[in-house]
CSV table of C-alpha atoms in Angstrom, one decimal:
chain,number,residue,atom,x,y,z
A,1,UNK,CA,97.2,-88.2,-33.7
A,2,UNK,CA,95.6,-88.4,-36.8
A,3,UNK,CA,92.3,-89.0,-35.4
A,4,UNK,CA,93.0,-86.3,-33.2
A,5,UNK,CA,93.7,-84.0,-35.9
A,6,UNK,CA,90.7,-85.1,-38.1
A,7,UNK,CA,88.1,-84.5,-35.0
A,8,UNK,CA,89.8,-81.1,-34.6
A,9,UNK,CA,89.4,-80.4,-38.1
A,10,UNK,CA,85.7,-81.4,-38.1
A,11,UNK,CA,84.9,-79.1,-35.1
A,12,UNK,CA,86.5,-76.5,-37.4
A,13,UNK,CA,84.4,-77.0,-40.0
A,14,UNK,CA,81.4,-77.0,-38.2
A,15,UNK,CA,82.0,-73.5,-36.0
A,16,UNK,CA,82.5,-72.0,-39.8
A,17,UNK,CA,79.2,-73.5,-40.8
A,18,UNK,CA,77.6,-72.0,-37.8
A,19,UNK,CA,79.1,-68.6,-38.1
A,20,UNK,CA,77.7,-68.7,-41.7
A,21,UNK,CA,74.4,-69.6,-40.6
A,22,UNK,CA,73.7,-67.2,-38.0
A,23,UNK,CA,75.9,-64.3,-40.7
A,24,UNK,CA,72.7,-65.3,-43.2
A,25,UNK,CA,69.8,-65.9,-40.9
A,26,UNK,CA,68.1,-63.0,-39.5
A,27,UNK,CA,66.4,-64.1,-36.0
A,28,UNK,CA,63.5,-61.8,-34.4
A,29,UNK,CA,64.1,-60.4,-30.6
A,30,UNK,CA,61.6,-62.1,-28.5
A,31,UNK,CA,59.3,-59.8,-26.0
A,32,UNK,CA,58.1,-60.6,-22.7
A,33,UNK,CA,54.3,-60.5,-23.8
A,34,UNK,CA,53.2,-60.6,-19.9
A,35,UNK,CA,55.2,-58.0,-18.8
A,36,UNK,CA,53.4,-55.6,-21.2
A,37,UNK,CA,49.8,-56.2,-20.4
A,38,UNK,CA,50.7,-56.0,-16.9
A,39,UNK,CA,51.8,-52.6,-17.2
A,40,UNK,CA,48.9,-51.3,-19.8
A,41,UNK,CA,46.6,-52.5,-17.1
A,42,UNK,CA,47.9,-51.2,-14.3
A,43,UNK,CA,48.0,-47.4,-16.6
A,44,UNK,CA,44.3,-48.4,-17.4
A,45,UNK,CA,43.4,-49.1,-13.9
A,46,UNK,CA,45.6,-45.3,-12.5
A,47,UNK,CA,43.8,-43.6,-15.8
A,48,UNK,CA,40.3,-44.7,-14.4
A,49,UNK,CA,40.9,-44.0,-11.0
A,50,UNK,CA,41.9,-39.9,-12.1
A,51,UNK,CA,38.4,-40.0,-14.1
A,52,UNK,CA,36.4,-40.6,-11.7
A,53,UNK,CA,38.0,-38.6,-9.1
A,54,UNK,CA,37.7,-35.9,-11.5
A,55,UNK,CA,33.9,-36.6,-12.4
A,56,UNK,CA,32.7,-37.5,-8.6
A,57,UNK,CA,34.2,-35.5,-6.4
A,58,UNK,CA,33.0,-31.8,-7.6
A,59,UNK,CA,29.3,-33.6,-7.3
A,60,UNK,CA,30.6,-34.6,-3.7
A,61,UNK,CA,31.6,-30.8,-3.0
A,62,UNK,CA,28.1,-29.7,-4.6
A,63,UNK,CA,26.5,-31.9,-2.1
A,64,UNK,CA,27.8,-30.2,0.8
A,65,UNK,CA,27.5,-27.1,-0.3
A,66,UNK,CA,23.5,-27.7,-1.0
A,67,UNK,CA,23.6,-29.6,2.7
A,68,UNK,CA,25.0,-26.5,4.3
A,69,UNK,CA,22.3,-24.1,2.2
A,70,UNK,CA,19.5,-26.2,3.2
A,71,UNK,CA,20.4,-26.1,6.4
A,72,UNK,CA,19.0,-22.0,6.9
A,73,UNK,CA,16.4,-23.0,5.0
A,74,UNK,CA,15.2,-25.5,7.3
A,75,UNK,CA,15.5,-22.5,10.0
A,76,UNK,CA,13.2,-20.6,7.6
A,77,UNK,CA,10.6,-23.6,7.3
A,78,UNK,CA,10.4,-23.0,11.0
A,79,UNK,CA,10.4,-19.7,11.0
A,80,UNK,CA,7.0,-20.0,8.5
A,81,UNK,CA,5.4,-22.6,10.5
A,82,UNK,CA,5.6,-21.0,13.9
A,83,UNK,CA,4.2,-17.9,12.0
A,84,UNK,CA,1.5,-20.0,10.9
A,85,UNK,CA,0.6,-21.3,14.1
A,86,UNK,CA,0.4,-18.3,16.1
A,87,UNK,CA,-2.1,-17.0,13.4
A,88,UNK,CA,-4.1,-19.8,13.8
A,89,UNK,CA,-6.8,-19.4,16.0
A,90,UNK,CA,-7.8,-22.6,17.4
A,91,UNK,CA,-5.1,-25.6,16.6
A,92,UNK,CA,-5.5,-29.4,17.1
A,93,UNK,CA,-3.2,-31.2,19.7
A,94,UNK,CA,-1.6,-33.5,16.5
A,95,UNK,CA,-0.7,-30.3,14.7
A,96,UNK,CA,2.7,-28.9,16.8
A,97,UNK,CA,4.0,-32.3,15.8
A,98,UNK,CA,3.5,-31.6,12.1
A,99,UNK,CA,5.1,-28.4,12.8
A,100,UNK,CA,8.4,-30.2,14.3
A,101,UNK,CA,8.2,-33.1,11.3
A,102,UNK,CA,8.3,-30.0,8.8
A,103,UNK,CA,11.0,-28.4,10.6
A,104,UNK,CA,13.5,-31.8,10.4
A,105,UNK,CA,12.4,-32.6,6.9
A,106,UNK,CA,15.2,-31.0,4.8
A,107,UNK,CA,13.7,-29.5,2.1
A,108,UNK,CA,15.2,-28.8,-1.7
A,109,UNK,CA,14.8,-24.7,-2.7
A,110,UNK,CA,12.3,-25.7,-5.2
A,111,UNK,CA,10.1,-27.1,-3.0
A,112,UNK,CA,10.2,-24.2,-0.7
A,113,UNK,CA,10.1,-21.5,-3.0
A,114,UNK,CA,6.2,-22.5,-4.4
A,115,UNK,CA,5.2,-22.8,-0.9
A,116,UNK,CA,6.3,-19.4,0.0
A,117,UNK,CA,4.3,-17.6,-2.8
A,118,UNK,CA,1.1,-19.8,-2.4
A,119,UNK,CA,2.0,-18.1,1.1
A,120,UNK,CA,2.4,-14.8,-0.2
A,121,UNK,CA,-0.8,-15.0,-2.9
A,122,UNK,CA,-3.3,-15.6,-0.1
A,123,UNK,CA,-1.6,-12.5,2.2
A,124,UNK,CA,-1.8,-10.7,-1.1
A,125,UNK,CA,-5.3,-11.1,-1.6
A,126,UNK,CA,-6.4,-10.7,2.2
A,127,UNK,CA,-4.6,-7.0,2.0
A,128,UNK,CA,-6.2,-6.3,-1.2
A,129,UNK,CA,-9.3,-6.8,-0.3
A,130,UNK,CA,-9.0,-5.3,3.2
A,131,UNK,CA,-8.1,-2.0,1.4
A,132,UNK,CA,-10.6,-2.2,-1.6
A,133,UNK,CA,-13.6,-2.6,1.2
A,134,UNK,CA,-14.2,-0.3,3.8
A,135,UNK,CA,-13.7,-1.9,7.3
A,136,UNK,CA,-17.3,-1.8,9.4
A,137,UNK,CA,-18.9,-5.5,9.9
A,138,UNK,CA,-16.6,-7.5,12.4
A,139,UNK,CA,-18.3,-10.3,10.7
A,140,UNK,CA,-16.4,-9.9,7.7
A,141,UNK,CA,-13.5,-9.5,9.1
A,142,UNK,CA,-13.9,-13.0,11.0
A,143,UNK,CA,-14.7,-14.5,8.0
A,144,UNK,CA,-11.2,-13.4,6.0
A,145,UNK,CA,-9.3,-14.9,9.0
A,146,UNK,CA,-10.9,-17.9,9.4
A,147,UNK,CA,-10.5,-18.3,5.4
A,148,UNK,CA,-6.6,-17.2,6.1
A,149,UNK,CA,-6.6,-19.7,9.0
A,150,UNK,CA,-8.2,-22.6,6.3
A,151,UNK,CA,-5.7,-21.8,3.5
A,152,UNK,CA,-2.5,-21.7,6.5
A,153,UNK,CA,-3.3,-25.0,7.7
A,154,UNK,CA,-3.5,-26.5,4.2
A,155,UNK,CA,0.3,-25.1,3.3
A,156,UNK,CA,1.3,-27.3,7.0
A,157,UNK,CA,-0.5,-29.8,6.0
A,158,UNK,CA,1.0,-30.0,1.9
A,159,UNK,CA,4.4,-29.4,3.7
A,160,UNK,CA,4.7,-32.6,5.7
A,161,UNK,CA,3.5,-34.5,2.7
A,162,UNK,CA,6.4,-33.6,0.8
A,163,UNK,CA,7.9,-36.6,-1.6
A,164,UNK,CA,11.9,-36.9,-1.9
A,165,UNK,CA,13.3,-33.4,-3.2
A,166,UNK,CA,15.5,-33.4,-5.9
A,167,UNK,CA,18.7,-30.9,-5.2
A,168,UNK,CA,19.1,-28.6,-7.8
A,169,UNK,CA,20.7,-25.4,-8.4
A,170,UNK,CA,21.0,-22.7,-5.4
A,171,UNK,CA,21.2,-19.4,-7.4
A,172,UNK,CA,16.9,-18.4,-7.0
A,173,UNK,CA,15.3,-15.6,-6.5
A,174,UNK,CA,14.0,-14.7,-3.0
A,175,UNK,CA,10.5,-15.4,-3.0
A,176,UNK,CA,10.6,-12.4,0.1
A,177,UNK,CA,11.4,-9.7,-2.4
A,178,UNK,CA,8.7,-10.5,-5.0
A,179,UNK,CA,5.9,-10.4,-2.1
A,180,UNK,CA,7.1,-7.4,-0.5
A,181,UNK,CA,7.1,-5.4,-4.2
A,182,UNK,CA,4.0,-6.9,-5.1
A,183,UNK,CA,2.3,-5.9,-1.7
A,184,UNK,CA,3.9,-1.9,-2.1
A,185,UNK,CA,2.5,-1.4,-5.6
A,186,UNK,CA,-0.6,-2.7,-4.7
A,187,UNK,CA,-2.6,0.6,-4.1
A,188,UNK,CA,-6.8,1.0,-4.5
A,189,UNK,CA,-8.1,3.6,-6.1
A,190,UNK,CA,-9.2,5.3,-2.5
A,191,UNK,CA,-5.6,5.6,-1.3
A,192,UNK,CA,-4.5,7.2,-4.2
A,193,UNK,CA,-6.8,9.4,-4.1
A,194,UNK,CA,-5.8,10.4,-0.4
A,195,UNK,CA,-2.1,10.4,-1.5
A,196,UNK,CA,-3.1,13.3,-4.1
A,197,UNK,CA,-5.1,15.3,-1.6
A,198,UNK,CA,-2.7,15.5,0.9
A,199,UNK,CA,-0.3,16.6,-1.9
A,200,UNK,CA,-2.9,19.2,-3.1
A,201,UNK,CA,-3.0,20.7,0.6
A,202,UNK,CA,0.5,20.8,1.0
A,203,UNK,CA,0.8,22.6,-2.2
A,204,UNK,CA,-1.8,25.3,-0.4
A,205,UNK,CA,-0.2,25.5,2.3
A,206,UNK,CA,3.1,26.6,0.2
A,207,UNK,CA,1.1,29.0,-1.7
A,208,UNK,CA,1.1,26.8,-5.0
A,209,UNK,CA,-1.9,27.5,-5.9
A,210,UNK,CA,-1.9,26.0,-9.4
A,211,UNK,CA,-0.1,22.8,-8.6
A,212,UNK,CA,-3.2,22.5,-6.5
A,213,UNK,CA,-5.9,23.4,-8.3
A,214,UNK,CA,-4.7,20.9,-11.2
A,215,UNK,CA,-4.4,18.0,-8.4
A,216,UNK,CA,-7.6,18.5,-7.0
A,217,UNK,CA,-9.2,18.8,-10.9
A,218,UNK,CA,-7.9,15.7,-11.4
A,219,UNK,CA,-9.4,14.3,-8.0
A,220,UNK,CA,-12.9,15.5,-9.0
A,221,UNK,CA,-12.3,14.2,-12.5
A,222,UNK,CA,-12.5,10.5,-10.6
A,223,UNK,CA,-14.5,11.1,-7.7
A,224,UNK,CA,-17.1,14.3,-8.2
A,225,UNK,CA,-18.4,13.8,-4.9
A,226,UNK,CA,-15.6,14.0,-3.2
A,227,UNK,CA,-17.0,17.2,-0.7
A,228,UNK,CA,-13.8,17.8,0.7
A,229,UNK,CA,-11.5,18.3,-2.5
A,230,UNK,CA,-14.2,20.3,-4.1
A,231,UNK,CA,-14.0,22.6,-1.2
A,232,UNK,CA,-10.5,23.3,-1.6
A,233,UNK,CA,-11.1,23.9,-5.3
A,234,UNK,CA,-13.6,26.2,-4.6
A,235,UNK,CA,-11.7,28.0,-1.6
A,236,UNK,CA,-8.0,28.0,-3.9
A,237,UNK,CA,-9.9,30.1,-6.5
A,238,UNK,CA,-11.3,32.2,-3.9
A,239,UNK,CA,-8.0,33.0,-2.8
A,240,UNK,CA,-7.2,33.9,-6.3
A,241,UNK,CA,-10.0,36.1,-6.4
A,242,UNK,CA,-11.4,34.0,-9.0
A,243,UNK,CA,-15.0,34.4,-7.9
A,244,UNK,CA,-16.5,33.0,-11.0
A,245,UNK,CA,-14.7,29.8,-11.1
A,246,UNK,CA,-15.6,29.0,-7.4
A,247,UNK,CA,-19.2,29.8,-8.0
A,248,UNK,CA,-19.0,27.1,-10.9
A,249,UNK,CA,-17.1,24.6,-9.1
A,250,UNK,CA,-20.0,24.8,-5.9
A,251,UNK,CA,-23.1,25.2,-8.5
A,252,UNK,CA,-21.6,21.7,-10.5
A,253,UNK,CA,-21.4,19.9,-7.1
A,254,UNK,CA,-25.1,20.7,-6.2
A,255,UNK,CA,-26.5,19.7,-9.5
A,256,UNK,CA,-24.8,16.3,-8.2
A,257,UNK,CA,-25.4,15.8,-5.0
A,258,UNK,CA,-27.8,18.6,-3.9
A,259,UNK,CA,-28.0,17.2,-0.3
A,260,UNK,CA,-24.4,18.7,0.9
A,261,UNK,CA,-25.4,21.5,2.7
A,262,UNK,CA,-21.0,22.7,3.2
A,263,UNK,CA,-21.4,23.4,-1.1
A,264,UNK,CA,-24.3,25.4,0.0
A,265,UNK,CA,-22.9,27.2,3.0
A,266,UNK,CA,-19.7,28.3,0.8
A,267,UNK,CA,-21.8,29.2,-2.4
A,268,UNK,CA,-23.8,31.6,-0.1
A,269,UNK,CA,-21.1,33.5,1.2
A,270,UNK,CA,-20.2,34.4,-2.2
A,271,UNK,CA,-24.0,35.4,-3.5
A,272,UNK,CA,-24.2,37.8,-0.1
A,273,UNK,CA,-21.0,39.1,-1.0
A,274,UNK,CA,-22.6,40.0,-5.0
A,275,UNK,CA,-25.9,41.0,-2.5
A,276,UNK,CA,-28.2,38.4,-4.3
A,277,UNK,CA,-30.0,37.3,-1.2
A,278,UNK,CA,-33.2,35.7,-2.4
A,279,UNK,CA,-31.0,33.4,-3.9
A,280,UNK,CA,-29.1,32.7,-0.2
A,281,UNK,CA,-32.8,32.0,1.0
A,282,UNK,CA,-33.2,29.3,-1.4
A,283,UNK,CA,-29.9,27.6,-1.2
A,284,UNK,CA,-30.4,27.8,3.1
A,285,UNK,CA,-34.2,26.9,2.5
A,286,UNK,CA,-35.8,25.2,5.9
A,287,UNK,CA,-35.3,21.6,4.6
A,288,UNK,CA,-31.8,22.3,6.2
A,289,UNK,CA,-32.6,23.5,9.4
A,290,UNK,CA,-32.3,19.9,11.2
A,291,UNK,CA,-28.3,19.7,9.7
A,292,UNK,CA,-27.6,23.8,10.2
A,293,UNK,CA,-24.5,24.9,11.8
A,294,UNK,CA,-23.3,28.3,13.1
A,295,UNK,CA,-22.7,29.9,9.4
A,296,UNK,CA,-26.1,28.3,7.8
A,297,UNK,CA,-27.8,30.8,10.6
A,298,UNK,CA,-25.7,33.7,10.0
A,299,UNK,CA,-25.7,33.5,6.4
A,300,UNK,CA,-29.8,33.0,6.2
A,301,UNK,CA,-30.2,35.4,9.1
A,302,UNK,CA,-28.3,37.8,7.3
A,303,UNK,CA,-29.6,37.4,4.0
A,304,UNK,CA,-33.5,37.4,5.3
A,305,UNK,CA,-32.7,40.9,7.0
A,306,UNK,CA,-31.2,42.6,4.2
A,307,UNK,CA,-34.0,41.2,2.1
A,308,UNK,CA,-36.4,43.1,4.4
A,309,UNK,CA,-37.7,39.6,5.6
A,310,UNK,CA,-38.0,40.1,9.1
A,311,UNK,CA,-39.9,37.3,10.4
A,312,UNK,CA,-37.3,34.8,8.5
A,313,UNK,CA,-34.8,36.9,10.2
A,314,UNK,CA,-35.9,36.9,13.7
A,315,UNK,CA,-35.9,33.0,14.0
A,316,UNK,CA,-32.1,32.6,12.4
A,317,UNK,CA,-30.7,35.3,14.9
A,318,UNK,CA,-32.7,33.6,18.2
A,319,UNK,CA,-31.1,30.7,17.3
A,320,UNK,CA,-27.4,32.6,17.7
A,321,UNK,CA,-28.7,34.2,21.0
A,322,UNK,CA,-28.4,30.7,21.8
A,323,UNK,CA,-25.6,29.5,20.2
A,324,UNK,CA,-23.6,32.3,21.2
A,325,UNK,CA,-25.5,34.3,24.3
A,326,UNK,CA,-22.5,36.6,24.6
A,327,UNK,CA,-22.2,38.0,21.5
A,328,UNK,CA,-23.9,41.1,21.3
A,329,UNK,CA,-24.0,41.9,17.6
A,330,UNK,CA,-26.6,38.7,17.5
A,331,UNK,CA,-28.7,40.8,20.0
A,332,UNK,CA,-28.0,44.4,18.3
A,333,UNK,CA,-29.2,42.1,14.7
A,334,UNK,CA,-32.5,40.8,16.8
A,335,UNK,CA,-32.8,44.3,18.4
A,336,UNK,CA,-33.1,45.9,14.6
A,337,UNK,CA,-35.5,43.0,13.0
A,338,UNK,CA,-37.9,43.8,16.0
A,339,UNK,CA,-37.7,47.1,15.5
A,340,UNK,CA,-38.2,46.9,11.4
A,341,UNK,CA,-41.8,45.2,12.6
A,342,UNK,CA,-42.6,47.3,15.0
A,343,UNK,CA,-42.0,45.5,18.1
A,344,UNK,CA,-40.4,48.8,19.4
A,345,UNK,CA,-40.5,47.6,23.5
A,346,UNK,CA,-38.6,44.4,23.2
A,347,UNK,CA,-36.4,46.0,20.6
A,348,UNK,CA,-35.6,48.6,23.1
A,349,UNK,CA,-35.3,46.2,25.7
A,350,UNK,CA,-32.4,44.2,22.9
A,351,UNK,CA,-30.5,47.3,21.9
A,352,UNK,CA,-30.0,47.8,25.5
A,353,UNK,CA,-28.8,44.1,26.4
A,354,UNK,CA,-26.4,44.8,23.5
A,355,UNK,CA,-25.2,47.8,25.0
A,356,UNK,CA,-24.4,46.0,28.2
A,357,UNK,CA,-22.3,43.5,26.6
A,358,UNK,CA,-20.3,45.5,25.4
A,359,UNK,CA,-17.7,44.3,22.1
A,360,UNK,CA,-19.8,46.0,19.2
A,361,UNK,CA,-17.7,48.6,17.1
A,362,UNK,CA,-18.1,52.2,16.8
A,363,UNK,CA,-20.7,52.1,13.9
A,364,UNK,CA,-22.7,49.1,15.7
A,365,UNK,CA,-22.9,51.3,19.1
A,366,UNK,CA,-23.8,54.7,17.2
A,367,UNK,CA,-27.0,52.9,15.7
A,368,UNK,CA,-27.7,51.0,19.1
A,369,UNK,CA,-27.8,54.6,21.0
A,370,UNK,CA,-29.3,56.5,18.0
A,371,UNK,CA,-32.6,54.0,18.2
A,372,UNK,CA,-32.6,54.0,21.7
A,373,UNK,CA,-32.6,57.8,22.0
A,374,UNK,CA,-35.9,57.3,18.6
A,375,UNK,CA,-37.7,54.8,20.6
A,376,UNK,CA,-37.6,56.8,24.0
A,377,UNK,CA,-39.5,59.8,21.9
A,378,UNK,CA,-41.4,56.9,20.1
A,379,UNK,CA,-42.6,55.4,23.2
């Protein structure tokens, strides 16, 4: 029992010891180490996954997007090359299979858009210069298509020999707008002036006379030999009554160009009307004759008679016998020069064919009968 009691004791003794020990001692928790860096990678591995859906998949919806615009543009490559074939004039077998591997290539914006002005500077040109330069030698004409042709099959050929387009950005400017603007304000110097006379007539013909006469001043300003503008100067300030300015206006164009018989023809009718008819006779002298109409041979006709220059006047009015055979004031006018030299049988034979035609007025007929009735007691 002793030892029983001695070995309890003991066992006692230690368990207070312990409880001492572990009362004193201050023990650290213990971590599962693998257990963390498990779950920190698997957090690393989900975080890495979100970053890159994030950075890659708006550059997989950009792609798409720039697939689907490419694809009209490739319709618009086509539409360019079959344009350029059909102005071609003579084509090579090989070439329609250009045209289809230019059509499949898919093509970046930025490499369509130079080839569309180096399209549009050539057509620029061409229209330019077909405006500029009066149309009259077919040659020429040839030789701007053919050049046209050349510089067509040069963009085919520069378009199949395209390396790998880089996609970039959609938002560009249509090259279509920029060629059609540029091709509208491009405007010679000839059109312009057309554009200002037909605005100067229709001011006329609305009875704004000054609206006119400033756009045709400005007209002559450029061109000074443009006939038909100074015309319609001359003819607006004759409406006005403006008689001096229109005299001025014809007199400045046949310093400058003496050879336009129309300045002539108009400054004529205003000297017969101020009765200064050796003047007339110089303006309407015989160097004319080959280019005279129906007013040069009235107006010099007119002016030779009442200038007492019968001879002059006997060759302008046979020519409007025949011009105008039945007239009869061009017969009553040949009837009175014939008898102002003299020539009193054929002039009574004239004033008689006059009669018979009838159409003169009442002063005309009284002169006609009166020198009949003269040349009856004369002959």
């Amino acid at each position: 029992m002793s030892v029983i009691n001695n070995m309890l004791k003991n066992i006692e003794q230690r368990e207070a010891k312990q409880v001492s020990i572990q009362e004193g001692v201050s023990v650290k928790p213990i971590y599962d180490v693998r257990n963390i860096v498990f779950k920190a990678v698997i957090l690393l591995i989900m975080l890495s996954v979100i970053f890159l859906a994030y950075l890659y998949l708006p550059i997989a919806d950009k792609k798409e997007t720039q697939r689907e615009a490419v694809l009209p543009k490739q319709k618009m490559v086509a539409v360019i090359t079959s344009n350029l074939s059909d102005s071609q004039d003579e084509k090579s077998p090989a070439e329609p299979m250009v045209e289809q591997q230019a059509v499949k290539a898919v093509m970046p914006i930025e490499q369509i858009k130079p080839k569309v002005n180096d399209l549009a500077e050539p057509k620029l040109s061409e229209a330019t210069l077909l405006v500029s330069q009066p149309i009259v030698e077919p040659v020429v004409i040839a030789e701007v298509k053919q050049s046209s042709a050349l510089a067509n099959k040069e963009l085919t050929a520069n378009e199949v020999t395209v390396s790998k387009p880089k996609i970039t950005s959609v938002t560009k400017a249509k090259p279509q707008n920029t060629m059609t603007k540029s091709v509208a304000e491009a405007k010679s110097p000839q059109d312009l002036l057309i554009e200002q006379l037909a605005a100067a007539k229709q001011a006329i013909q609305f009875g704004l006379y000054n609206e006119a006469i400033s756009d045709l001043n400005i007209i002559l300003a450029q061109s000074p030999l443009h006939v038909e503008a100074r015309n319609l100067l001359a003819a607006t300030y004759f409406k006005q009554q403006d008689i001096n300015s229109a005299q001025q206006v014809l007199q400045a164009g046949i310093r400058q160009n003496p050879s336009v018989l129309e300045w002539r023809v108009m400054l004529s009718k205003i000297l017969i009307m101020q009765q200064q008819y050796e003047e007339v006779l110089l303006l309407l002298s015989d160097e004319f004759e080959p280019q005279a109409n129906l007013d040069f041979w009235v107006l010099q006709g007119t002016a030779a008679q009442s200038a007492s220059k019968h001879h002059k006047a006997l060759e302008s009015f046979k020519h409007l016998t025949k011009l105008q055979p039945s007239q009869a004031k061009w017969w009553l006018a040949l009837a009175t020069s014939k008898d102002a030299l003299g020539e009193y049988l054929d002039a009574k034979q004239l004033y008689k064919v006059a009669l018979d035609l009838g159409g003169l007025n009442t002063v005309m007929t009284q002169h006609a009968l009166q020198r009949l009735v003269a040349l009856k007691e004369a002959v």
